[in-house]
C-alpha cells in the first residue's frame, strides 16, 4: 500500500499574522489573525482553509450523532423559500424584519430561509403517503440567513451562518415526546464530545410555536441571553420564562406611586406605543438592600406577554411613533400601558385618569393622549400581578423557595422544540392512523445546533493570551510536527509517520500536519500557539543529541521529552483525553 | 474492533415510486420518482438522502483532484456579495438580468453570487502581502445562483446549483498558462473518473473576460450548446467561435438582395434595435444542395461580435423597442443593422438608402426610421465579411480544409478561463516582483465544474428504460444486497460483510447497503433498477440450495452465480471497472 502523502502546512493557505488588532484581542480577532476566516460584509464571513476544516469537523461530529444515535437521514433543502409558503404557515409577518427578501425576474417573492419548518413540512406533506412511513427524522447542515439588527462578535451573531436543523415527524404526541427526549440525550453527547460545558435550560418557544422547548447554553460574558439557575434544586431556565415570587420585592417605606420610571417601546407594525412603568427603587426581602432600577432592568419578555408585537430592537420609539401618528394612511394608533403591579392601584388610577402628577405624555407629542385609545395592564391574562423587573443573582428560587438564584450571561448554541401540530396542521402534513378514518396532523419537533456559533463559542471559551486552543474534536489539525533548525525533512517525516500510525485509543482523531514552512523556529512556535493545535511535537535540540522529541500540550500545561518509540502511546493518550 | 454497523435501506429516507410521470420519462423524472430529489420552486431543488449522497461523492472526487493534483486549498466564501464590489469590477450591469438582488434592512444592496471572481480577488488583494505567496490556488464547492430566464431539465439548468470554482493567482503569464494546462489535465482525469465522455472544446469567454478558455461538453440532445468538430484534424470548438469559410456558401442563381429574411433583437440596455438580415436560401459548394434558412439558423454569437449588448434571451423585441421609444426618459435610441455579407453591397445600399424595395421598418413603428440614428455592418471590426448563418454538419472544416464538420448538441459541465488581469487590475490584487519596484497585477485563472449539472447529465446519459444507471464513482451506494424470500437477515448480513471486507482493486469504492425493507422481492428488484445501483447481489433460490448468490450488473449486462467465497473478487473487479 502506498503510504498517504504527508500533510504539509506549506501546501495550505492560511494567511496568519500581520492583521493588527487594536485593544484587547477577543477570540474573533484571533480567528482572523490566525487565518481561519475573514469578514466579507457585516455579519458575513469567508471561511479560509483552517476555518473550513474546523467547520468540517464540527459538521462531521454532529452528523454522525444524528445518524448513529437518532437514525436521521440527511437532506439538503434549497436556501431559497417562497414567501407564499410562509404566509400559509402564518409566520411571514412575525419574522419579516429579520428576513432577506427579494423577487425573481417574474416578480415571484422569495426569502433566504432562516430555518426550514415550512419547507420540510410542505415536502413531507406531499411525499409521505402512509403513517407507516413515520417516525421520520430528517436533518441537514446548511447556510441560513437572518438580517440581524446588530451583527457582532464574529461567528457568534452573524447574518449568514451554518446551522444543523433536524425535523422529526411522529404519529402520536407520546412518540414525538420520546423523540424529543432522544434528541436531548444526543445533544448532551454532542456537546460533551465538543468539550463544551453547555447547560440545557427550559426556554420560551418564541416565534417558533409549540409548547415545550430547551436551549443549550454556554456561559460567557459575550452571551445575549441570561440563564437563571438554582444550585439547590437544579432549576435552570432562560430568564425569559423565569418567574420570581413578587413578594420578594414588597417595598417598605418608599412610596412607589411617585418614584416610578418609564421605558417606551413601539410595536413591529408601528401602530402601538408601549409605555412600560416600573418602580425606580425596590428592596429585597432577603437582604433588605435597596436597589435602583434603570431601563436595562426591564424584562421585555414580560412586556411581550402583554404586547406580543413589541419590537425589542427599537431603542428610541418616539420618532417612529411620531411618524406613525403623522402618516395619513395610518388610521388606528393606540397606546398600551404596561405597569409593574408594585406601583399600586393608586398609580393605575392616576395614570388612567390623566392625573397631572404623572407626566405620562411629552407635551411635544401630538395628538394629546386624551384623544387616543389607551389600554392599561397591571396583571397578565391569568390575573397574576405583573413583575416587570428582571431577576438578579441572589433572588429567591421560585421552584424550591429555599435556594437563591444565579443569573449568568450565556450564548445559545442549540435549541430543541416540540412543535406539536404548529406546522403540520396549516401545511397539511397528515396521516390516517387506523382505526381512525380521517387524517390527523403529524406531531413534529425541530432541533437546531448553530455550527458557526459553536465554532465562535469554542474559540471564545478556550482561547488564552497566547492564542486559540481547540479541543481535538474540532481542531483544524489535531497535532503539528515542528522540525527544529537542526533536523532535516526526512527526520520530520519519520516523526510524522510515527504519529500517523497510532493504533488504540485516540486513533480515529489523529489528524497530523508537518510545519515545513520556511520560517524560524520561534516564529513557528508562536504561530502554533496562535492557531491552537491541541498537540505539538517539536524536534528540538534533544532530537539531535538523544533522538527525543518534545511533546507540548497547552491545554494540559504539558511539556515532555519522549523517545520516538514511546511517541505513539503518549500522543494517542492525549488525543483520547483532549 | 467493532465491525461497522450494517447500512440498511430501511433506515434511509428515499421516497421511491408513486410519482406518476406523464409521457416519455426523462432522467429528471426518474431522479424524482426514485427519491433522489424534489423540486421546491422553479429551478430549485431539495436534495433527498440519495441525491445528497451522489452529490457528496461527486464533490469528494472533485475535491481530491483539486487538492492532490493541483495543491489547491479549500475555502468557503459567503453566498452573498455586495453590489459595490461588482460595480468595481465593471461586471454588475452586464450580468444584472440574471442576478437575484436584494437590500438589507439598512438598504445596502447585495446579490446572490453566481460566481466569485470579485470576492476572491478582493480577498486575495487584501490578504496576500508578497509575490512569494504565489502561486495560489483556491477552490470551493458551494451553492451558486442565477435567475435563468427558462430554468428546465431539472439539475441541468437550475437557478440554484452547486458549483466547484477554482481560482488561481500567479506572478507571470507564463506561470499562469502552466497552471491553466495543469487544470486542463486535472479536468480530463476528473471526467474520466466520472466515466463521462466529456470533450474539451475551445470557447468564447463571454461575460467572464480573459482571452483563453475551454469548455467541457457532454454530447446530449438536451444540451443548449453546439459543438463543432472535425474528425480529420481534431478541430473542436463551441459553435460560438467556430468559423466557416464563407466561400462554402457562395450562391449560384438566386438573387439574395430580394430573397432575404430579417430577425430583430434588442440590446440588454433597451436602447438599440438590432435588425439582423440574412439570406433565405444558400447552396453548399460540396453537395450543391439548396438550404432554406429561418431565424433558428442565425448565429447570435456573430451578431454579438458586432453588438455585444444584444439580449439573446428576448424572443420578440418589438414591444420592448416600442416601450423604449415611448419612454420619455430615454433620449438616445438607435438602430443597428447587421447584414450577412452574401446579401451583397447592393442590398446594403438599398437598405441604407431606405429603398422601398426593402420593407425594413414596420409601418406601425414610430418614429420612422429616417428620423433615427442607424449604423449598418456587413463585415466585422477586422474587415472580414459577416457570415451570420450557423454551421451545419457537412460544412467544410476551416482548420484542415479537407474534413467536413460535425455539429452536436452538447451540455457544458465545466469551463476553464485564463483571466489574465481582468479582475486583479480593477480590484487591486497586486504584487511587486523584484527587480521591479512597482506592483503589477496578478495573473489569474478561474475554473468551474457544475456539480449539480454533472449529476443531472450523468443521470441523463446513462439512464435506460428500466431506470438510472450510475457509475461507481457517483452512485449513492455502489452495491445493494437483496435478500430473497427464503433467507433471513443473518444470511444477508453475512453476504454484506463479505462484500464490505473486499481488499485489492476497487476496495476504496465499495459502499454497500442491505435492502431490508419489508417489500416483495420483485418490488425490490424493480426499485433497484430504478435507483440504478451499479452492482446488485441477490440471495435468490440458489442461495437456499447451493449457497450461491447472483451478481447482477446492468451496465455490463452481467448476471452470474458465484460461491460466497468468490464474491469479494468478482465484486472488487466490477468496482474497479465500472
PDB file of C-alpha atoms in Angstrom, chain A residues 1 11-13 15 38-41 44-49 52 67-68 71 73-82 97-98 100-102 104-106 110 112 119 123 126-128 136 138 142-143 145 147-149 159-160 507, chain B residues 1 11-13 15 38-41 44-49 52 67-68 71 73-82 97-98 100-102 104-106 110 112 119 123 126-128 136 138 142-143 145 147-149 159-160 507:
ATOM      1  CA  UNK A   1       0.000   0.000   0.000  1.00  0.00           C
ATOM      2  CA  UNK A  11       0.615  23.466   0.961  1.00  0.00           C
ATOM      3  CA  UNK A  12      -2.306  25.053   2.861  1.00  0.00           C
ATOM      4  CA  UNK A  13      -3.349  28.663   2.507  1.00  0.00           C
ATOM      5  CA  UNK A  15      -2.616  33.803   5.999  1.00  0.00           C
ATOM      6  CA  UNK A  38     -12.232  36.909   7.020  1.00  0.00           C
ATOM      7  CA  UNK A  39     -15.285  39.123   7.202  1.00  0.00           C
ATOM      8  CA  UNK A  40     -16.754  39.897   3.765  1.00  0.00           C
ATOM      9  CA  UNK A  41     -19.699  42.065   4.773  1.00  0.00           C
ATOM     10  CA  UNK A  44     -20.875  37.521   6.763  1.00  0.00           C
ATOM     11  CA  UNK A  45     -17.660  35.563   6.517  1.00  0.00           C
ATOM     12  CA  UNK A  46     -15.384  33.852   4.066  1.00  0.00           C
ATOM     13  CA  UNK A  47     -14.100  30.652   5.648  1.00  0.00           C
ATOM     14  CA  UNK A  48     -10.432  30.114   4.812  1.00  0.00           C
ATOM     15  CA  UNK A  49      -8.922  26.610   4.764  1.00  0.00           C
ATOM     16  CA  UNK A  52     -13.319  25.298   6.888  1.00  0.00           C
ATOM     17  CA  UNK A  67     -27.352   9.312  12.034  1.00  0.00           C
ATOM     18  CA  UNK A  68     -25.995   6.847  14.577  1.00  0.00           C
ATOM     19  CA  UNK A  71     -31.307   7.223  12.704  1.00  0.00           C
ATOM     20  CA  UNK A  73     -31.455  10.846   7.194  1.00  0.00           C
ATOM     21  CA  UNK A  74     -29.552  13.759   5.727  1.00  0.00           C
ATOM     22  CA  UNK A  75     -31.185  16.068   3.221  1.00  0.00           C
ATOM     23  CA  UNK A  76     -30.165  19.396   1.723  1.00  0.00           C
ATOM     24  CA  UNK A  77     -33.030  21.812   1.202  1.00  0.00           C
ATOM     25  CA  UNK A  78     -32.960  24.827  -1.060  1.00  0.00           C
ATOM     26  CA  UNK A  79     -31.723  28.027   0.578  1.00  0.00           C
ATOM     27  CA  UNK A  80     -34.488  29.943  -1.145  1.00  0.00           C
ATOM     28  CA  UNK A  81     -38.054  29.665   0.100  1.00  0.00           C
ATOM     29  CA  UNK A  82     -41.211  31.092  -1.455  1.00  0.00           C
ATOM     30  CA  UNK A  97     -37.958  42.269   9.914  1.00  0.00           C
ATOM     31  CA  UNK A  98     -35.138  39.697  10.034  1.00  0.00           C
ATOM     32  CA  UNK A 100     -33.602  38.901   3.440  1.00  0.00           C
ATOM     33  CA  UNK A 101     -36.383  39.141   0.847  1.00  0.00           C
ATOM     34  CA  UNK A 102     -36.273  39.520  -2.918  1.00  0.00           C
ATOM     35  CA  UNK A 104     -37.141  36.978  -9.207  1.00  0.00           C
ATOM     36  CA  UNK A 105     -37.437  38.279 -12.762  1.00  0.00           C
ATOM     37  CA  UNK A 106     -41.114  37.280 -12.793  1.00  0.00           C
ATOM     38  CA  UNK A 110     -38.787  34.750  -2.176  1.00  0.00           C
ATOM     39  CA  UNK A 112     -33.438  33.385   2.194  1.00  0.00           C
ATOM     40  CA  UNK A 119     -40.226  23.804   3.512  1.00  0.00           C
ATOM     41  CA  UNK A 123     -42.068  18.437   1.422  1.00  0.00           C
ATOM     42  CA  UNK A 126     -46.620  15.960  -0.398  1.00  0.00           C
ATOM     43  CA  UNK A 127     -44.311  12.958  -0.119  1.00  0.00           C
ATOM     44  CA  UNK A 128     -45.328  10.754   2.805  1.00  0.00           C
ATOM     45  CA  UNK A 136     -39.325  10.210  10.186  1.00  0.00           C
ATOM     46  CA  UNK A 138     -34.621  14.415   8.627  1.00  0.00           C
ATOM     47  CA  UNK A 142     -26.694  24.269   5.526  1.00  0.00           C
ATOM     48  CA  UNK A 143     -26.305  28.042   5.398  1.00  0.00           C
ATOM     49  CA  UNK A 145     -29.823  33.771   6.853  1.00  0.00           C
ATOM     50  CA  UNK A 147     -30.831  40.088   8.769  1.00  0.00           C
ATOM     51  CA  UNK A 148     -29.773  40.812  12.358  1.00  0.00           C
ATOM     52  CA  UNK A 149     -30.241  44.342  13.582  1.00  0.00           C
ATOM     53  CA  UNK A 159     -26.274  37.278   9.268  1.00  0.00           C
ATOM     54  CA  UNK A 160     -25.154  34.235   7.275  1.00  0.00           C
ATOM     55  CA  UNK A 507      -6.593   6.728  16.753  1.00  0.00           C
TER      56      UNK A 507
ATOM     57  CA  UNK B   1     -12.535  -3.769  16.686  1.00  0.00           C
ATOM     58  CA  UNK B  11     -33.023   3.440   7.779  1.00  0.00           C
ATOM     59  CA  UNK B  12     -32.703   5.849   4.853  1.00  0.00           C
ATOM     60  CA  UNK B  13     -35.491   8.121   3.668  1.00  0.00           C
ATOM     61  CA  UNK B  15     -39.480   8.015  -1.117  1.00  0.00           C
ATOM     62  CA  UNK B  38     -37.776  17.111  -5.318  1.00  0.00           C
ATOM     63  CA  UNK B  39     -38.335  20.477  -6.963  1.00  0.00           C
ATOM     64  CA  UNK B  40     -39.165  23.216  -4.432  1.00  0.00           C
ATOM     65  CA  UNK B  41     -39.548  26.170  -6.785  1.00  0.00           C
ATOM     66  CA  UNK B  44     -34.612  24.965  -7.267  1.00  0.00           C
ATOM     67  CA  UNK B  45     -34.352  21.563  -5.623  1.00  0.00           C
ATOM     68  CA  UNK B  46     -34.428  19.847  -2.281  1.00  0.00           C
ATOM     69  CA  UNK B  47     -31.838  17.083  -2.311  1.00  0.00           C
ATOM     70  CA  UNK B  48     -33.148  13.988  -0.534  1.00  0.00           C
ATOM     71  CA  UNK B  49     -30.755  11.474   1.070  1.00  0.00           C
ATOM     72  CA  UNK B  52     -27.220  14.122  -1.369  1.00  0.00           C
ATOM     73  CA  UNK B  67      -6.011  19.036  -3.662  1.00  0.00           C
ATOM     74  CA  UNK B  68      -3.878  16.127  -4.817  1.00  0.00           C
ATOM     75  CA  UNK B  71      -2.328  21.537  -4.443  1.00  0.00           C
ATOM     76  CA  UNK B  73      -6.676  24.839  -0.719  1.00  0.00           C
ATOM     77  CA  UNK B  74     -10.382  24.696   0.025  1.00  0.00           C
ATOM     78  CA  UNK B  75     -12.251  27.795   1.125  1.00  0.00           C
ATOM     79  CA  UNK B  76     -15.921  28.563   1.545  1.00  0.00           C
ATOM     80  CA  UNK B  77     -16.913  32.068   0.526  1.00  0.00           C
ATOM     81  CA  UNK B  78     -20.075  33.842   1.553  1.00  0.00           C
ATOM     82  CA  UNK B  79     -23.030  33.292  -0.771  1.00  0.00           C
ATOM     83  CA  UNK B  80     -23.894  36.973  -0.502  1.00  0.00           C
ATOM     84  CA  UNK B  81     -21.816  39.555  -2.327  1.00  0.00           C
ATOM     85  CA  UNK B  82     -22.039  43.335  -2.145  1.00  0.00           C
ATOM     86  CA  UNK B  97     -30.601  40.387 -15.650  1.00  0.00           C
ATOM     87  CA  UNK B  98     -29.565  37.004 -14.222  1.00  0.00           C
ATOM     88  CA  UNK B 100     -31.023  37.692  -7.602  1.00  0.00           C
ATOM     89  CA  UNK B 101     -30.625  41.107  -5.964  1.00  0.00           C
ATOM     90  CA  UNK B 102     -31.854  42.458  -2.645  1.00  0.00           C
ATOM     91  CA  UNK B 104     -30.690  44.529   3.769  1.00  0.00           C
ATOM     92  CA  UNK B 105     -32.512  46.489   6.470  1.00  0.00           C
ATOM     93  CA  UNK B 106     -30.044  49.367   6.020  1.00  0.00           C
ATOM     94  CA  UNK B 110     -26.442  42.753  -2.227  1.00  0.00           C
ATOM     95  CA  UNK B 112     -26.592  36.088  -4.507  1.00  0.00           C
ATOM     96  CA  UNK B 119     -14.979  38.234  -3.894  1.00  0.00           C
ATOM     97  CA  UNK B 123      -9.968  38.729  -0.554  1.00  0.00           C
ATOM     98  CA  UNK B 126      -6.239  42.474   0.935  1.00  0.00           C
ATOM     99  CA  UNK B 127      -4.563  39.332   2.262  1.00  0.00           C
ATOM    100  CA  UNK B 128      -1.546  38.439   0.153  1.00  0.00           C
ATOM    101  CA  UNK B 136      -2.033  30.431  -5.010  1.00  0.00           C
ATOM    102  CA  UNK B 138      -8.090  28.327  -4.006  1.00  0.00           C
ATOM    103  CA  UNK B 142     -20.836  25.899  -2.831  1.00  0.00           C
ATOM    104  CA  UNK B 143     -24.314  26.892  -3.943  1.00  0.00           C
ATOM    105  CA  UNK B 145     -27.427  31.418  -8.063  1.00  0.00           C
ATOM    106  CA  UNK B 147     -32.054  33.814 -12.230  1.00  0.00           C
ATOM    107  CA  UNK B 148     -32.334  31.892 -15.505  1.00  0.00           C
ATOM    108  CA  UNK B 149     -34.923  33.082 -17.969  1.00  0.00           C
ATOM    109  CA  UNK B 159     -31.489  28.701 -10.678  1.00  0.00           C
ATOM    110  CA  UNK B 160     -29.783  27.376  -7.542  1.00  0.00           C
ATOM    111  CA  UNK B 507     -11.691  -1.552  -2.372  1.00  0.00           C
TER     112      UNK B 507
END
